[in-house]
Amino acid sequence: KQWYQRRVAITAGGWNEKGVGIANLKECNGKVQLLIRNDTTMGTVIMNTLVHDKMPISKSGKNGIMIIAPNEEKKTETYLVRVNKDKQEEFFGKLEESKQGIPEKASSDDS
């Protein structure tokens, strides 16, 4: 079940551009999954990780959110997710809320 979606740009590691895409927060076996797919017809996965209570997440500048998460090789990497300035607080709030688990509204929705 998807319960949050936001258009983002993402960079990682030595600040190499990973792409522009759609960030989705979804329920996955009782946990929250952050899935970012490239904004192309193929929809290549840019980032796919479970959000947990110890995951470092912080604001960066006026429109960035820093996330430390494992990459494809399961090595820890720092990601910078950029959103519109007016959406930074909203997206950061959703990520922080996700660290506590599935929100009540999403877990009780049967659709």
Coordinates of N, CA, C and O in Angstrom, one line a residue:
K1 N 0.8 -1.2 0.0 CA 0.0 0.0 0.0 C 0.9 1.2 0.0 O 1.7 1.4 0.8
Q2 N 0.6 2.1 -0.9 CA 1.4 3.3 -1.0 C 0.6 4.4 -0.2 O -0.6 4.5 -0.4
W3 N 1.3 5.1 0.6 CA 0.6 6.2 1.4 C 1.2 7.5 1.3 O 0.8 8.5 1.9
Y4 N 2.3 7.7 0.5 CA 2.9 9.0 0.3 C 3.7 8.9 -1.0 O 4.4 7.9 -1.3
Q5 N 3.7 10.0 -1.7 CA 4.4 10.1 -3.0 C 4.9 11.5 -3.2 O 4.1 12.5 -2.9
R6 N 6.2 11.7 -3.6 CA 6.7 13.0 -3.8 C 7.8 13.0 -4.9 O 8.6 12.0 -5.0
R7 N 7.8 14.0 -5.8 CA 8.8 14.1 -6.9 C 10.1 14.6 -6.2 O 10.1 15.6 -5.5
V8 N 11.2 13.9 -6.5 CA 12.5 14.3 -5.9 C 13.7 14.1 -6.9 O 13.5 13.5 -8.0
A9 N 14.8 14.7 -6.6 CA 16.1 14.5 -7.3 C 17.0 13.9 -6.2 O 16.9 14.3 -5.1
I10 N 17.9 13.0 -6.6 CA 18.7 12.3 -5.6 C 20.2 12.3 -6.1 O 20.4 12.0 -7.3
T11 N 21.1 12.5 -5.2 CA 22.5 12.3 -5.4 C 23.0 11.4 -4.3 O 22.4 11.3 -3.2
A12 N 24.2 10.8 -4.5 CA 24.7 9.9 -3.5 C 26.2 9.9 -3.6 O 26.9 10.3 -4.5
G13 N 26.8 9.3 -2.5 CA 28.3 9.1 -2.5 C 29.0 10.4 -2.6 O 28.8 11.3 -1.8
G14 N 29.8 10.5 -3.6 CA 30.6 11.7 -3.9 C 29.8 12.8 -4.6 O 30.2 13.5 -5.4
W15 N 28.5 12.8 -4.3 CA 27.5 13.7 -4.8 C 27.3 13.5 -6.3 O 27.3 14.5 -7.1
N16 N 27.3 12.3 -6.8 CA 27.0 12.0 -8.2 C 25.5 11.9 -8.3 O 24.8 11.3 -7.5
E17 N 25.0 12.6 -9.4 CA 23.6 12.6 -9.7 C 23.1 11.2 -10.0 O 23.6 10.5 -10.9
K18 N 22.1 10.8 -9.2 CA 21.5 9.4 -9.4 C 20.2 9.5 -10.3 O 19.9 8.6 -11.0
G19 N 19.6 10.7 -10.3 CA 18.5 10.9 -11.2 C 17.3 11.7 -10.5 O 17.4 12.1 -9.4
V20 N 16.3 11.9 -11.3 CA 15.1 12.6 -10.8 C 14.0 11.6 -10.9 O 13.9 10.8 -11.9
G21 N 13.2 11.5 -9.9 CA 12.1 10.5 -9.9 C 11.1 10.8 -8.9 O 10.9 11.9 -8.3
I22 N 10.3 9.7 -8.6 CA 9.2 9.8 -7.6 C 9.6 9.0 -6.4 O 9.9 7.8 -6.5
A23 N 9.5 9.6 -5.2 CA 9.7 9.0 -4.0 C 8.4 8.4 -3.4 O 7.4 9.2 -3.4
N24 N 8.4 7.2 -3.1 CA 7.2 6.6 -2.5 C 7.5 6.0 -1.2 O 8.5 5.3 -1.0
L25 N 6.6 6.2 -0.2 CA 6.7 5.6 1.1 C 5.5 4.5 1.1 O 4.4 4.9 0.9
K26 N 5.9 3.3 1.2 CA 4.9 2.2 1.1 C 5.0 1.3 2.3 O 6.1 1.1 2.9
E27 N 3.9 0.6 2.5 CA 3.9 -0.5 3.6 C 4.5 -1.7 3.0 O 4.3 -2.1 1.8
C28 N 5.4 -2.3 3.7 CA 6.1 -3.6 3.3 C 6.3 -4.5 4.5 O 7.1 -4.3 5.3
N29 N 5.4 -5.5 4.6 CA 5.5 -6.4 5.7 C 5.5 -5.8 7.1 O 6.3 -6.1 7.9
G30 N 4.6 -4.8 7.3 CA 4.5 -4.1 8.5 C 5.5 -3.0 8.8 O 5.6 -2.4 9.8
K31 N 6.4 -2.8 7.8 CA 7.4 -1.8 7.9 C 7.2 -0.7 6.8 O 6.3 -0.9 5.9
V32 N 8.0 0.3 6.8 CA 7.9 1.4 5.8 C 9.0 1.2 4.8 O 10.2 1.2 5.2
Q33 N 8.7 1.2 3.5 CA 9.8 1.1 2.5 C 9.8 2.5 1.8 O 8.8 3.0 1.4
L34 N 11.1 3.0 1.6 CA 11.3 4.2 0.8 C 11.8 3.7 -0.5 O 12.8 3.1 -0.7
L35 N 11.0 3.9 -1.6 CA 11.3 3.5 -2.9 C 11.3 4.7 -3.8 O 10.3 5.4 -3.9
I36 N 12.4 4.9 -4.5 CA 12.5 6.1 -5.4 C 12.8 5.5 -6.8 O 13.8 4.8 -7.0
R37 N 12.0 5.7 -7.7 CA 12.1 5.2 -9.1 C 12.4 6.4 -10.0 O 11.8 7.5 -9.9
N38 N 13.3 6.2 -11.0 CA 13.7 7.2 -12.0 C 12.4 7.6 -12.7 O 11.5 6.8 -13.0
D39 N 12.4 8.9 -13.1 CA 11.2 9.5 -13.8 C 11.3 9.2 -15.3 O 11.3 10.2 -16.1
T40 N 11.5 8.0 -15.7 CA 11.5 7.6 -17.1 C 10.5 6.5 -17.4 O 9.9 6.0 -16.5
T41 N 10.4 6.2 -18.6 CA 9.4 5.1 -18.9 C 9.8 3.8 -18.3 O 9.0 2.9 -18.0
M42 N 11.1 3.5 -18.1 CA 11.6 2.3 -17.5 C 11.4 2.3 -16.0 O 11.2 1.3 -15.4
G43 N 11.4 3.5 -15.4 CA 11.2 3.6 -13.9 C 12.3 2.8 -13.1 O 12.0 2.2 -12.2
T44 N 13.6 3.0 -13.5 CA 14.7 2.3 -12.9 C 14.7 2.7 -11.4 O 14.5 3.9 -11.0
V45 N 14.9 1.7 -10.5 CA 15.0 2.0 -9.1 C 16.3 2.7 -8.7 O 17.4 2.3 -9.1
I46 N 16.1 3.9 -8.1 CA 17.3 4.7 -7.7 C 17.6 4.4 -6.2 O 18.8 4.3 -5.9
M47 N 16.6 4.2 -5.4 CA 16.8 3.9 -4.0 C 15.7 3.0 -3.5 O 14.5 3.3 -3.8
N48 N 16.0 2.0 -2.7 CA 15.0 1.1 -2.2 C 15.5 0.6 -0.8 O 16.5 -0.1 -0.7
T49 N 14.9 1.1 0.2 CA 15.4 0.8 1.6 C 14.2 0.8 2.6 O 13.2 1.5 2.3
L50 N 14.3 0.0 3.6 CA 13.4 0.1 4.7 C 13.7 1.2 5.6 O 14.9 1.4 5.9
V51 N 12.7 2.0 6.1 CA 13.0 3.0 7.0 C 12.8 2.5 8.4 O 11.9 1.8 8.7
H52 N 13.8 2.7 9.3 CA 13.8 2.2 10.6 C 14.1 3.3 11.6 O 14.6 4.4 11.2
D53 N 13.9 3.1 12.9 CA 14.0 4.1 13.9 C 15.4 4.6 14.1 O 15.5 5.7 14.6
K54 N 16.4 3.9 13.8 CA 17.8 4.4 13.9 C 18.4 5.0 12.7 O 19.5 5.4 12.6
M55 N 17.6 5.1 11.6 CA 18.1 5.6 10.3 C 18.3 7.1 10.5 O 17.4 7.9 10.8
P56 N 19.6 7.6 10.2 CA 19.9 9.0 10.3 C 19.2 9.8 9.1 O 19.5 9.4 7.9
I57 N 18.4 10.7 9.4 CA 17.7 11.6 8.5 C 17.8 13.0 9.0 O 17.5 13.2 10.1
S58 N 18.2 13.9 8.1 CA 18.3 15.3 8.6 C 18.1 16.2 7.4 O 18.2 15.9 6.2
K59 N 17.7 17.5 7.7 CA 17.5 18.5 6.7 C 18.8 19.0 6.2 O 19.7 19.1 7.0
S60 N 18.9 19.4 5.0 CA 20.2 19.9 4.4 C 19.8 21.1 3.5 O 19.2 20.9 2.5
G61 N 20.2 22.3 4.0 CA 19.9 23.5 3.2 C 18.4 23.8 3.1 O 17.6 23.3 4.0
K62 N 18.0 24.5 2.1 CA 16.6 24.9 1.9 C 15.7 23.8 1.3 O 14.5 23.9 1.5
N63 N 16.3 22.9 0.6 CA 15.4 21.9 -0.1 C 16.0 20.5 -0.1 O 15.5 19.7 -0.9
G64 N 16.9 20.2 0.8 CA 17.5 18.9 0.8 C 17.2 18.1 2.1 O 16.9 18.7 3.1
I65 N 17.2 16.8 1.9 CA 17.1 15.9 3.1 C 18.2 14.8 2.9 O 18.3 14.2 1.9
M66 N 19.1 14.7 3.9 CA 20.2 13.8 3.9 C 19.7 12.5 4.6 O 19.1 12.5 5.6
I67 N 19.9 11.4 3.9 CA 19.5 10.0 4.4 C 20.7 9.1 4.3 O 21.4 9.1 3.3
I68 N 21.0 8.5 5.4 CA 22.1 7.5 5.4 C 21.5 6.1 5.4 O 20.7 5.8 6.3
A69 N 21.7 5.3 4.3 CA 21.1 4.1 4.1 C 22.0 3.1 3.3 O 22.9 3.6 2.7
P70 N 21.7 1.8 3.3 CA 22.6 0.9 2.5 C 22.3 1.1 1.0 O 21.2 1.4 0.6
N71 N 23.3 0.9 0.2 CA 23.2 1.0 -1.2 C 23.0 -0.5 -1.8 O 22.8 -1.4 -1.0
E72 N 23.1 -0.6 -3.1 CA 22.8 -1.9 -3.7 C 23.8 -3.0 -3.2 O 23.5 -4.2 -3.2
E73 N 25.0 -2.6 -2.9 CA 26.1 -3.5 -2.4 C 26.0 -3.7 -0.9 O 26.9 -4.2 -0.3
K74 N 24.9 -3.2 -0.3 CA 24.7 -3.2 1.2 C 25.8 -2.5 2.0 O 26.0 -2.8 3.2
K75 N 26.4 -1.5 1.4 CA 27.3 -0.6 2.1 C 26.6 0.7 2.4 O 25.8 1.2 1.6
T76 N 26.9 1.2 3.6 CA 26.3 2.5 4.0 C 26.7 3.6 3.0 O 27.9 3.8 2.7
E77 N 25.7 4.4 2.6 CA 26.0 5.5 1.7 C 25.1 6.7 2.1 O 24.0 6.5 2.7
T78 N 25.6 7.9 1.9 CA 24.8 9.1 2.2 C 24.1 9.6 1.0 O 24.8 9.8 -0.1
Y79 N 22.8 9.8 1.1 CA 22.0 10.3 -0.1 C 21.5 11.7 0.2 O 21.1 12.0 1.4
L80 N 21.5 12.5 -0.8 CA 20.9 13.8 -0.6 C 19.7 13.8 -1.6 O 19.8 13.7 -2.8
V81 N 18.5 13.9 -0.9 CA 17.2 13.9 -1.7 C 16.8 15.4 -1.7 O 16.6 16.0 -0.7
R82 N 16.6 15.9 -2.9 CA 16.2 17.3 -3.1 C 14.7 17.3 -3.5 O 14.3 16.6 -4.4
V83 N 14.0 18.2 -2.8 CA 12.6 18.4 -3.1 C 12.3 19.9 -3.3 O 13.2 20.7 -3.1
N84 N 11.1 20.3 -3.7 CA 10.8 21.7 -3.8 C 10.9 22.3 -2.4 O 10.6 21.7 -1.4
K85 N 11.4 23.6 -2.3 CA 11.6 24.2 -1.0 C 10.3 24.2 -0.1 O 10.4 23.9 1.1
D86 N 9.2 24.3 -0.7 CA 7.9 24.3 0.1 C 7.5 22.9 0.5 O 6.6 22.8 1.3
K87 N 8.2 21.9 0.0 CA 7.8 20.5 0.3 C 8.8 19.8 1.3 O 8.6 18.7 1.7
Q88 N 9.9 20.5 1.6 CA 11.0 19.9 2.4 C 10.4 19.5 3.8 O 10.6 18.4 4.2
E89 N 9.7 20.4 4.4 CA 9.2 20.1 5.8 C 8.2 18.9 5.7 O 8.2 18.1 6.6
E90 N 7.3 18.9 4.7 CA 6.4 17.8 4.6 C 7.0 16.5 4.4 O 6.7 15.5 5.1
F91 N 8.0 16.4 3.5 CA 8.7 15.1 3.2 C 9.5 14.7 4.4 O 9.5 13.5 4.7
F92 N 10.2 15.6 5.0 CA 11.0 15.3 6.2 C 10.1 14.8 7.3 O 10.4 13.8 8.0
G93 N 8.9 15.4 7.5 CA 8.0 15.0 8.5 C 7.5 13.5 8.2 O 7.4 12.7 9.1
K94 N 7.2 13.2 7.0 CA 6.7 11.9 6.6 C 7.8 10.9 6.8 O 7.5 9.8 7.3
L95 N 9.1 11.2 6.5 CA 10.2 10.3 6.8 C 10.4 10.0 8.3 O 10.5 8.9 8.7
E96 N 10.3 11.1 9.1 CA 10.4 11.0 10.5 C 9.3 10.1 11.1 O 9.5 9.3 12.0
E97 N 8.1 10.4 10.6 CA 6.9 9.6 11.0 C 7.1 8.1 10.7 O 6.7 7.2 11.5
S98 N 7.7 7.9 9.5 CA 7.9 6.5 9.1 C 8.9 5.7 9.9 O 8.8 4.5 10.0
K99 N 9.8 6.5 10.6 CA 10.7 5.8 11.5 C 10.0 5.1 12.6 O 10.6 4.2 13.2
Q100 N 8.8 5.5 13.0 CA 8.1 4.9 14.0 C 7.2 3.8 13.6 O 6.5 3.1 14.4
G101 N 7.2 3.5 12.3 CA 6.4 2.4 11.7 C 5.3 2.9 10.9 O 5.2 4.1 10.5
I102 N 4.3 2.1 10.5 CA 3.2 2.4 9.6 C 2.3 3.3 10.4 O 1.8 3.0 11.5
P103 N 1.9 4.5 9.8 CA 0.9 5.4 10.4 C -0.4 4.7 10.5 O -0.8 3.9 9.6
E104 N -1.2 5.1 11.5 CA -2.5 4.5 11.7 C -3.4 4.5 10.4 O -4.0 3.6 10.1
K105 N -3.4 5.7 9.8 CA -4.3 5.9 8.6 C -3.9 4.8 7.5 O -4.8 4.3 6.9
A106 N -2.7 4.6 7.3 CA -2.2 3.7 6.3 C -2.5 2.2 6.7 O -2.9 1.4 5.8
S107 N -2.2 1.9 7.9 CA -2.4 0.5 8.3 C -3.8 0.0 8.4 O -4.1 -1.1 8.3
S108 N -4.8 0.9 8.6 CA -6.2 0.6 8.7 C -6.9 0.6 7.4 O -8.0 0.2 7.3
D109 N -6.2 1.1 6.3 CA -6.8 1.2 5.0 C -6.8 -0.1 4.3 O -5.8 -0.7 4.2
D110 N -8.0 -0.6 4.0 CA -8.1 -2.0 3.4 C -8.0 -2.0 1.9 O -8.1 -3.0 1.2
S111 N -7.9 -0.8 1.2 CA -7.9 -0.8 -0.2 C -6.5 -1.1 -0.8 O -5.5 -1.2 -0.3

